[in-house]
Structures are given as structure tokens and as C-alpha cells.
Amino acid sequence: MTLHRRTLLASFAAATATVATPAWAQTAPQPLRLIVPFTPGTGIDLIARQIGPHLAERLGRPVVVDNRAGASGNIGTEAVVRAPADGSTLLVTVNTMVMNRALYPKLAFDPVRDLDPVSLTSWGTLLLVAGKSAGVSTTQELLAKARARPGALNYGSPGAGTPHHLAMELLKIRTRSFITHIPYRGTGPALADLLGGQIDVMFLPIHVALQHVRSGNLRALAISSEQPSALLPGVPPLRELKLGELDVEMWYGVLAPKGTPAPLVERLNRELKDILARPDVKAAFETQGMNPAHSTPAEFKALIEKDAVRWAQVIQAQGIQAE
């Protein structure tokens, strides 16, 4: 009898385990993927890795950062466009997304129409700097020299179509000046040549330029922010030139596949608002020259659509093509 009871109990336990396993698997939280369309170590990657753990804690699900670099961010962006609109995949990106729309007119997707904005995360500050060889100490001196000898001065960028490149092209349009563009493959080589005197000026993220400005190897001419930075309080904002619209700050944000349910987008937006207000997140962003900033999905959508139009106008007016 005892043996029979033991057999029945063992059979019951096995049956219970067989039934319970699928039920547990179905209720296990699905990981949330944050796709970063650039390499690890970039400012965008830092954003994802800062907000990821906090989202995991608040949503009660694992969060994985997935770097999908290539084609100026288009590979990672398309991966999100093609992903299910179920809140399991998000894009963490920068304003190159809207620039690419005009630079790559044959894309198989539309980065503006095929994604749902969730929230802005931050603004990145660009600094207009000159090397010693340029022989200028203010933006006015730079422009006067450029007008006196069109094309004699040159500037570098990390590549055609990057925010650094388009910022200078917008400045050239507004000031009706001509400075020759020298594209590089990345910020590092361009910065090396700027310090070495092979190029004269360029726009750089403030955290990249700061040490060289403080050491005296670069001269800070203007800053892209609305107000002077506490890091370089004596450097005037570009708007003080009074040359019309000269907004060249870089925005960063989070987007979801088109058709993601509004309640999911709103939930993510609320969580990001609280995360971006954290002092530790703010401090981490500032190390990369970024200031945390939150927006509603509608506000972020309006910003994206406006930027897509204005950068397309700059790209068309200057005849800029992707490399």
C-alpha cells in the first residue's frame, strides 16, 4: 500500500510539473530591447545604458541594450521600424535620424513616418572651435576672414551629413560665407588634424572640445545652447550673432515602432520623465555634454517633423550627399 501511494504521489508531482512549466513560461516578462543604431561608448549608447536599468526596475522586466551600428544609423533604425509594435523594442537615437531621411532618399522606410515618438531624453551642445592656425579669436573674425578669402579657410567634420557638418553648413547659409568642408571618418581624426593645424575650425561636442579649450590648444568661438554654459561662461551663444535661426543643438530621444498602443507609449513616457529627473542620470549625461530633457510624445513628434523639414532644406540648398 505504501509503495502504491508513493507511486501515485510521484505521478501526481510529475503531472503538476508538466502543467506548471508552460504556465510559468507564458507569464515570464519579455525582455525590452533598446536598440542603439551606433557603436558602444557613444553618447547615445550612454543614454540607453543609463535609462535601461531604471526602466527594468520600474517595468518589472529585463532590459537589453542592442547596438546595431552601420549605414549612419539606418541599420538600427530599420530594425525598430520592422519590429513588432508591442512595446518590446525601442529605438534610442539622435537627430541624425531626420537628417538621414534627406541624405538617403532611397531608404526602404521613412524614419519620420514609420516610428512613434515616445520622449525626448536630452539635448547635446556643440561648440564652434578654431585651431591656432586659423588666427581668429571670435566668430566675427572667422566670418570676416572667410568673406575676404572665400574657400581659403577649411573646416572638418566626422563625415558628410553628420550634425557637425550640417551645423557649419547652416552657419554658412546664414552668414553667406564659404568655408571649405573636409570630411573625415569619425571625430577623432578630424580633431587630430584641427589640433595639428591641417584644418582651421569645426563644430565639436562640448565634452570633446573642453579639455583642449582649457589647455589653450583650441579657441572656443561660440556655443549652440540658448544660454552660455557654466563650463565655458565666457563663450557667447550663436544666437547672439543675430543672423536668424541658428539652432544647431543635437537632440536625443526614444521612439517605438509605428502602431505601438498609446497606453504603452504613455506609460513609457511617464517612466522616462521620472528617470530623467534623477540626479545620478543628470550627472552621467553631463559627462557627455548632454542636458536631460523630457517631452510629451506629441511635443517630440512636432520637433522631429520640424527638424526633418529644415535639415532637408539645408541638405538641398548645399547639395550635400551621403558618402
C-alpha positions as a LaTeX table, in Angstrom:
\begin{tabular}{lrrr}
\hline
Residue & $x$ (\AA) & $y$ (\AA) & $z$ (\AA) \\
\hline
Met1 & 0.00 & 0.00 & 0.00 \\
Thr2 & 2.81 & 2.35 & 0.88 \\
Leu3 & 4.53 & 1.63 & $-2.43$ \\
His4 & 1.27 & 2.26 & $-4.29$ \\
Arg5 & 0.75 & 5.61 & $-2.55$ \\
Arg6 & 4.31 & 6.65 & $-3.32$ \\
Thr7 & 3.78 & 5.80 & $-6.98$ \\
Leu8 & 0.59 & 7.86 & $-7.10$ \\
Leu9 & 2.28 & 10.83 & $-5.42$ \\
Ala10 & 5.23 & 10.68 & $-7.82$ \\
Ser11 & 2.87 & 10.55 & $-10.80$ \\
Phe12 & 0.90 & 13.50 & $-9.46$ \\
Ala13 & 4.07 & 15.56 & $-8.92$ \\
Ala14 & 5.28 & 14.83 & $-12.44$ \\
Ala15 & 1.91 & 15.82 & $-13.92$ \\
Thr16 & 1.87 & 19.03 & $-11.90$ \\
Ala17 & 5.35 & 19.95 & $-13.09$ \\
Thr18 & 4.38 & 19.28 & $-16.71$ \\
Val19 & 1.39 & 21.60 & $-16.45$ \\
Ala20 & 3.16 & 24.30 & $-14.44$ \\
Thr21 & 6.14 & 24.78 & $-16.76$ \\
Pro22 & 4.22 & 26.19 & $-19.76$ \\
Ala23 & 2.17 & 28.45 & $-17.47$ \\
Trp24 & 5.36 & 29.93 & $-15.96$ \\
Ala25 & 6.89 & 30.41 & $-19.41$ \\
Gln26 & 3.84 & 32.32 & $-20.59$ \\
Thr27 & 3.91 & 34.73 & $-17.65$ \\
Ala28 & 7.68 & 35.36 & $-17.68$ \\
Pro29 & 8.27 & 39.02 & $-18.63$ \\
Gln30 & 9.53 & 39.53 & $-22.17$ \\
Pro31 & 12.82 & 41.46 & $-22.37$ \\
Leu32 & 12.64 & 45.04 & $-23.61$ \\
Arg33 & 15.26 & 45.76 & $-26.28$ \\
Leu34 & 16.74 & 49.24 & $-26.51$ \\
Ile35 & 18.27 & 49.38 & $-29.98$ \\
Val36 & 21.13 & 51.87 & $-30.34$ \\
Pro37 & 21.99 & 52.46 & $-34.02$ \\
Phe38 & 25.62 & 53.32 & $-33.23$ \\
Thr39 & 28.61 & 51.67 & $-31.57$ \\
Pro40 & 29.09 & 51.18 & $-27.81$ \\
Gly41 & 30.68 & 54.11 & $-25.99$ \\
Thr42 & 28.86 & 56.85 & $-27.89$ \\
Gly43 & 26.62 & 59.41 & $-26.19$ \\
Ile44 & 23.54 & 57.60 & $-27.49$ \\
Asp45 & 24.82 & 54.33 & $-26.06$ \\
Leu46 & 25.33 & 56.01 & $-22.68$ \\
Ile47 & 21.71 & 57.20 & $-22.69$ \\
Ala48 & 20.43 & 53.66 & $-23.29$ \\
Arg49 & 22.66 & 52.19 & $-20.60$ \\
Gln50 & 21.60 & 54.85 & $-18.10$ \\
Ile51 & 17.86 & 54.57 & $-18.61$ \\
Gly52 & 17.88 & 50.78 & $-19.16$ \\
Pro53 & 18.32 & 49.59 & $-15.55$ \\
His54 & 15.76 & 52.10 & $-14.27$ \\
Leu55 & 13.23 & 51.01 & $-16.88$ \\
Ala56 & 13.83 & 47.38 & $-15.92$ \\
Glu57 & 13.12 & 48.15 & $-12.28$ \\
Arg58 & 10.01 & 50.21 & $-12.99$ \\
Leu59 & 8.52 & 47.91 & $-15.62$ \\
Gly60 & 9.45 & 44.66 & $-13.88$ \\
Arg61 & 11.06 & 43.18 & $-16.98$ \\
Pro62 & 14.62 & 42.69 & $-18.26$ \\
Val63 & 16.06 & 45.45 & $-20.47$ \\
Val64 & 18.77 & 44.69 & $-23.03$ \\
Val65 & 20.82 & 47.29 & $-24.93$ \\
Asp66 & 21.33 & 46.13 & $-28.51$ \\
Asn67 & 23.90 & 48.04 & $-30.60$ \\
Arg68 & 23.07 & 47.82 & $-34.32$ \\
Ala69 & 25.64 & 50.14 & $-35.89$ \\
Gly70 & 26.08 & 50.82 & $-39.60$ \\
Ala71 & 24.95 & 52.99 & $-42.50$ \\
Ser72 & 24.91 & 56.18 & $-40.41$ \\
Gly73 & 22.35 & 54.68 & $-38.04$ \\
Asn74 & 19.98 & 53.39 & $-40.70$ \\
Ile75 & 20.51 & 49.70 & $-39.90$ \\
Gly76 & 19.45 & 50.03 & $-36.27$ \\
Thr77 & 16.61 & 52.38 & $-37.13$ \\
Glu78 & 15.18 & 49.96 & $-39.70$ \\
Ala79 & 15.38 & 47.12 & $-37.18$ \\
Val80 & 12.98 & 49.05 & $-34.93$ \\
Val81 & 10.73 & 50.03 & $-37.84$ \\
Arg82 & 10.37 & 46.32 & $-38.69$ \\
Ala83 & 9.92 & 45.16 & $-35.08$ \\
Pro84 & 6.50 & 44.21 & $-33.64$ \\
Ala85 & 4.60 & 47.21 & $-32.26$ \\
Asp86 & 4.06 & 45.58 & $-28.89$ \\
Gly87 & 6.29 & 47.66 & $-26.63$ \\
Ser88 & 9.14 & 45.10 & $-26.66$ \\
Thr89 & 11.50 & 47.13 & $-28.87$ \\
Leu90 & 12.50 & 50.79 & $-28.66$ \\
Leu91 & 14.96 & 53.00 & $-30.56$ \\
Val92 & 17.37 & 55.28 & $-28.69$ \\
Thr93 & 18.71 & 57.74 & $-31.24$ \\
Val94 & 19.86 & 61.24 & $-32.17$ \\
Asn95 & 18.75 & 63.85 & $-34.69$ \\
Thr96 & 20.85 & 62.26 & $-37.45$ \\
Met97 & 17.72 & 60.15 & $-37.91$ \\
Val98 & 15.86 & 63.03 & $-39.59$ \\
Met99 & 18.95 & 64.16 & $-41.50$ \\
Asn100 & 19.24 & 60.67 & $-42.98$ \\
Arg101 & 15.75 & 60.99 & $-44.40$ \\
Ala102 & 17.05 & 63.61 & $-46.85$ \\
Leu103 & 20.55 & 62.16 & $-47.25$ \\
Tyr104 & 19.26 & 58.70 & $-48.20$ \\
Pro105 & 16.13 & 59.30 & $-50.30$ \\
Lys106 & 16.03 & 55.64 & $-51.43$ \\
Leu107 & 15.63 & 54.20 & $-47.93$ \\
Ala108 & 13.10 & 51.37 & $-47.74$ \\
Phe109 & 11.45 & 53.11 & $-44.79$ \\
Asp110 & 10.63 & 56.63 & $-43.61$ \\
Pro111 & 12.24 & 57.34 & $-40.21$ \\
Val112 & 9.79 & 60.18 & $-39.58$ \\
Arg113 & 6.51 & 58.46 & $-40.53$ \\
Asp114 & 7.34 & 54.87 & $-39.57$ \\
Leu115 & 8.13 & 55.41 & $-35.89$ \\
Asp116 & 6.09 & 56.64 & $-32.91$ \\
Pro117 & 7.91 & 59.21 & $-30.73$ \\
Val118 & 7.97 & 58.34 & $-27.02$ \\
Ser119 & 10.02 & 61.12 & $-25.43$ \\
Leu120 & 12.95 & 63.44 & $-25.82$ \\
Thr121 & 15.77 & 62.44 & $-23.46$ \\
Ser122 & 18.36 & 65.18 & $-23.78$ \\
Trp123 & 20.00 & 67.98 & $-25.73$ \\
Gly124 & 23.64 & 67.87 & $-26.80$ \\
Thr125 & 25.69 & 71.06 & $-27.01$ \\
Leu126 & 28.01 & 71.79 & $-29.93$ \\
Leu127 & 30.92 & 74.19 & $-29.66$ \\
Leu128 & 32.37 & 76.12 & $-32.60$ \\
Val129 & 36.14 & 75.96 & $-32.13$ \\
Ala130 & 39.17 & 77.20 & $-34.05$ \\
Gly131 & 42.70 & 75.87 & $-34.15$ \\
Lys132 & 45.71 & 78.08 & $-33.66$ \\
Ser133 & 46.44 & 78.10 & $-37.39$ \\
Ala134 & 43.12 & 79.84 & $-38.12$ \\
Gly135 & 44.32 & 83.06 & $-36.48$ \\
Val136 & 40.87 & 84.02 & $-35.18$ \\
Ser137 & 39.52 & 84.52 & $-31.67$ \\
Thr138 & 35.85 & 85.34 & $-32.33$ \\
Thr139 & 33.13 & 84.19 & $-34.70$ \\
Gln140 & 33.04 & 87.67 & $-36.21$ \\
Glu141 & 36.75 & 87.43 & $-37.05$ \\
Leu142 & 36.19 & 83.99 & $-38.58$ \\
Leu143 & 33.38 & 85.26 & $-40.79$ \\
Ala144 & 35.31 & 88.37 & $-41.84$ \\
Lys145 & 38.27 & 86.23 & $-42.87$ \\
Ala146 & 36.00 & 83.76 & $-44.71$ \\
Arg147 & 34.32 & 86.56 & $-46.67$ \\
Ala148 & 37.64 & 88.22 & $-47.53$ \\
Arg149 & 39.04 & 84.99 & $-48.98$ \\
Pro150 & 36.19 & 82.60 & $-49.85$ \\
Gly151 & 37.29 & 78.97 & $-49.59$ \\
Ala152 & 40.70 & 79.74 & $-48.09$ \\
Leu153 & 39.61 & 78.59 & $-44.65$ \\
Asn154 & 38.51 & 74.99 & $-44.16$ \\
Tyr155 & 36.59 & 73.05 & $-41.55$ \\
Gly156 & 36.38 & 69.41 & $-40.58$ \\
Ser157 & 33.54 & 67.07 & $-39.66$ \\
Pro158 & 33.19 & 63.38 & $-38.69$ \\
Gly159 & 31.59 & 62.81 & $-42.10$ \\
Ala160 & 29.10 & 64.14 & $-44.64$ \\
Gly161 & 25.64 & 64.55 & $-43.20$ \\
Thr162 & 26.66 & 64.49 & $-39.54$ \\
Pro163 & 25.27 & 67.15 & $-37.18$ \\
His164 & 28.74 & 68.73 & $-37.02$ \\
His165 & 28.75 & 69.07 & $-40.82$ \\
Leu166 & 25.21 & 70.40 & $-41.18$ \\
Ala167 & 25.70 & 72.86 & $-38.32$ \\
Met168 & 28.52 & 74.53 & $-40.22$ \\
Glu169 & 26.61 & 74.46 & $-43.49$ \\
Leu170 & 23.67 & 76.21 & $-41.78$ \\
Leu171 & 26.08 & 78.82 & $-40.41$ \\
Lys172 & 27.47 & 79.34 & $-43.93$ \\
Ile173 & 23.97 & 79.82 & $-45.32$ \\
Arg174 & 23.00 & 82.33 & $-42.65$ \\
Thr175 & 26.25 & 84.31 & $-42.97$ \\
Arg176 & 26.62 & 83.99 & $-46.76$ \\
Ser177 & 30.20 & 82.84 & $-46.35$ \\
Phe178 & 32.21 & 79.99 & $-47.82$ \\
Ile179 & 34.48 & 77.71 & $-45.80$ \\
Thr180 & 35.73 & 74.51 & $-47.44$ \\
His181 & 34.47 & 71.23 & $-45.96$ \\
Ile182 & 36.96 & 68.46 & $-45.21$ \\
Pro183 & 35.06 & 65.27 & $-44.22$ \\
Tyr184 & 36.72 & 62.66 & $-42.03$ \\
Arg185 & 35.77 & 59.17 & $-40.91$ \\
Gly186 & 34.98 & 59.97 & $-37.30$ \\
Thr187 & 35.56 & 62.74 & $-34.79$ \\
Gly188 & 39.00 & 61.53 & $-33.66$ \\
Pro189 & 40.87 & 62.03 & $-36.96$ \\
Ala190 & 39.21 & 65.41 & $-37.53$ \\
Leu191 & 40.14 & 66.60 & $-34.05$ \\
Ala192 & 43.73 & 65.43 & $-34.52$ \\
Asp193 & 44.06 & 67.49 & $-37.70$ \\
Leu194 & 42.41 & 70.51 & $-36.08$ \\
Leu195 & 44.95 & 70.38 & $-33.26$ \\
Gly196 & 47.73 & 69.79 & $-35.78$ \\
Gly197 & 46.82 & 72.79 & $-37.92$ \\
Gln198 & 45.68 & 70.89 & $-41.02$ \\
Ile199 & 42.15 & 72.28 & $-40.68$ \\
Asp200 & 41.04 & 75.61 & $-39.25$ \\
Val201 & 37.67 & 75.23 & $-37.50$ \\
Met202 & 34.89 & 72.77 & $-36.72$ \\
Phe203 & 31.88 & 72.11 & $-34.51$ \\
Leu204 & 32.61 & 69.67 & $-31.69$ \\
Pro205 & 30.54 & 68.32 & $-28.80$ \\
Ile206 & 31.42 & 70.42 & $-25.78$ \\
His207 & 32.74 & 67.45 & $-23.76$ \\
Val208 & 35.16 & 66.58 & $-26.60$ \\
Ala209 & 36.47 & 70.13 & $-27.04$ \\
Leu210 & 36.53 & 71.22 & $-23.40$ \\
Gln211 & 39.97 & 69.96 & $-22.35$ \\
His212 & 41.59 & 71.40 & $-25.48$ \\
Val213 & 39.94 & 74.79 & $-24.96$ \\
Arg214 & 41.05 & 74.89 & $-21.34$ \\
Ser215 & 44.61 & 73.95 & $-22.33$ \\
Gly216 & 44.71 & 76.76 & $-24.90$ \\
Asn217 & 45.13 & 74.46 & $-27.90$ \\
Leu218 & 41.69 & 75.40 & $-29.28$ \\
Arg219 & 39.78 & 78.66 & $-29.20$ \\
Ala220 & 36.06 & 78.46 & $-28.39$ \\
Leu221 & 34.20 & 80.89 & $-30.66$ \\
Ala222 & 30.51 & 80.19 & $-29.98$ \\
Ile223 & 28.20 & 77.67 & $-28.33$ \\
Ser224 & 24.99 & 76.16 & $-29.70$ \\
Ser225 & 22.94 & 76.45 & $-26.49$ \\
Glu226 & 20.45 & 79.24 & $-25.84$ \\
Gln227 & 22.46 & 80.43 & $-22.83$ \\
Pro228 & 26.20 & 80.42 & $-22.06$ \\
Ser229 & 27.43 & 77.18 & $-20.50$ \\
Ala230 & 28.61 & 77.06 & $-16.89$ \\
Leu231 & 31.60 & 75.09 & $-18.21$ \\
Leu232 & 32.64 & 77.97 & $-20.50$ \\
Pro233 & 30.75 & 81.03 & $-19.27$ \\
Gly234 & 32.67 & 83.47 & $-21.46$ \\
Val235 & 31.71 & 81.80 & $-24.75$ \\
Pro236 & 28.72 & 83.51 & $-26.43$ \\
Pro237 & 25.73 & 81.57 & $-27.85$ \\
Leu238 & 25.39 & 81.54 & $-31.63$ \\
Arg239 & 22.04 & 83.36 & $-31.32$ \\
Glu240 & 23.91 & 86.49 & $-30.22$ \\
Leu241 & 25.15 & 86.84 & $-33.78$ \\
Lys242 & 21.55 & 87.79 & $-34.69$ \\
Leu243 & 21.74 & 86.02 & $-38.04$ \\
Gly244 & 18.31 & 84.40 & $-37.95$ \\
Glu245 & 17.52 & 80.82 & $-36.97$ \\
Leu246 & 20.78 & 79.12 & $-35.98$ \\
Asp247 & 19.60 & 76.25 & $-33.80$ \\
Val248 & 22.21 & 73.51 & $-34.19$ \\
Glu249 & 21.85 & 71.68 & $-30.88$ \\
Met250 & 21.60 & 67.90 & $-31.11$ \\
Trp251 & 18.50 & 66.23 & $-29.67$ \\
Tyr252 & 18.35 & 62.66 & $-28.41$ \\
Gly253 & 15.22 & 60.61 & $-27.80$ \\
Val254 & 13.32 & 57.33 & $-27.62$ \\
Leu255 & 10.95 & 56.07 & $-30.33$ \\
Ala256 & 8.82 & 52.94 & $-30.84$ \\
Pro257 & 7.62 & 51.02 & $-33.91$ \\
Lys258 & 4.65 & 52.62 & $-35.65$ \\
Gly259 & 1.36 & 51.49 & $-34.20$ \\
Thr260 & 2.58 & 50.83 & $-30.67$ \\
Pro261 & $-0.54$ & 51.12 & $-28.46$ \\
Ala262 & $-0.95$ & 54.59 & $-26.98$ \\
Pro263 & $-1.25$ & 53.30 & $-23.38$ \\
Leu264 & 2.16 & 51.64 & $-23.72$ \\
Val265 & 3.72 & 54.82 & $-25.15$ \\
Glu266 & 2.20 & 56.92 & $-22.37$ \\
Arg267 & 3.45 & 54.51 & $-19.69$ \\
Leu268 & 6.98 & 54.60 & $-21.11$ \\
Asn269 & 6.81 & 58.37 & $-21.33$ \\
Arg270 & 5.84 & 58.69 & $-17.64$ \\
Glu271 & 8.61 & 56.36 & $-16.55$ \\
Leu272 & 11.20 & 58.23 & $-18.60$ \\
Lys273 & 10.09 & 61.54 & $-17.09$ \\
Asp274 & 10.89 & 60.25 & $-13.60$ \\
Ile275 & 14.14 & 58.59 & $-14.70$ \\
Leu276 & 15.43 & 61.73 & $-16.43$ \\
Ala277 & 14.79 & 63.75 & $-13.26$ \\
Arg278 & 17.17 & 61.58 & $-11.22$ \\
Pro279 & 20.37 & 63.41 & $-10.10$ \\
Asp280 & 22.58 & 60.42 & $-10.96$ \\
Val281 & 21.20 & 60.28 & $-14.50$ \\
Lys282 & 21.68 & 64.03 & $-14.92$ \\
Ala283 & 25.29 & 63.76 & $-13.74$ \\
Ala284 & 26.00 & 60.88 & $-16.14$ \\
Phe285 & 24.51 & 62.78 & $-19.08$ \\
Glu286 & 26.57 & 65.87 & $-18.28$ \\
Thr287 & 29.80 & 63.89 & $-18.64$ \\
Gln288 & 28.86 & 63.56 & $-22.33$ \\
Gly289 & 27.89 & 67.21 & $-22.74$ \\
Met290 & 24.16 & 66.46 & $-22.62$ \\
Asn291 & 21.37 & 68.04 & $-20.62$ \\
Pro292 & 18.39 & 65.79 & $-19.71$ \\
Ala293 & 15.10 & 66.93 & $-21.26$ \\
His294 & 11.67 & 65.34 & $-21.25$ \\
Ser295 & 8.76 & 65.94 & $-23.63$ \\
Thr296 & 5.34 & 64.54 & $-24.35$ \\
Pro297 & 5.07 & 62.20 & $-27.37$ \\
Ala298 & 3.20 & 64.96 & $-29.24$ \\
Glu299 & 5.89 & 67.55 & $-28.50$ \\
Phe300 & 8.63 & 65.18 & $-29.61$ \\
Lys301 & 6.71 & 64.38 & $-32.80$ \\
Ala302 & 6.40 & 68.09 & $-33.62$ \\
Leu303 & 10.15 & 68.60 & $-33.06$ \\
Ile304 & 11.02 & 65.66 & $-35.33$ \\
Glu305 & 8.76 & 66.85 & $-38.14$ \\
Lys306 & 10.06 & 70.42 & $-37.94$ \\
Asp307 & 13.69 & 69.29 & $-37.91$ \\
Ala308 & 13.14 & 66.93 & $-40.85$ \\
Val309 & 11.97 & 69.86 & $-42.97$ \\
Arg310 & 14.65 & 72.36 & $-42.01$ \\
Trp311 & 17.59 & 69.96 & $-42.33$ \\
Ala312 & 16.26 & 68.74 & $-45.68$ \\
Gln313 & 16.30 & 72.38 & $-46.84$ \\
Val314 & 19.95 & 72.77 & $-45.76$ \\
Ile315 & 20.94 & 69.50 & $-47.44$ \\
Gln316 & 19.21 & 70.50 & $-50.68$ \\
Ala317 & 20.49 & 74.08 & $-50.67$ \\
Gln318 & 24.12 & 72.98 & $-50.17$ \\
Gly319 & 23.95 & 69.97 & $-52.46$ \\
Ile320 & 25.04 & 67.62 & $-49.70$ \\
Gln321 & 25.20 & 63.90 & $-50.48$ \\
Ala322 & 25.86 & 60.92 & $-48.25$ \\
Glu323 & 29.29 & 59.37 & $-48.66$ \\
\hline
\end{tabular}
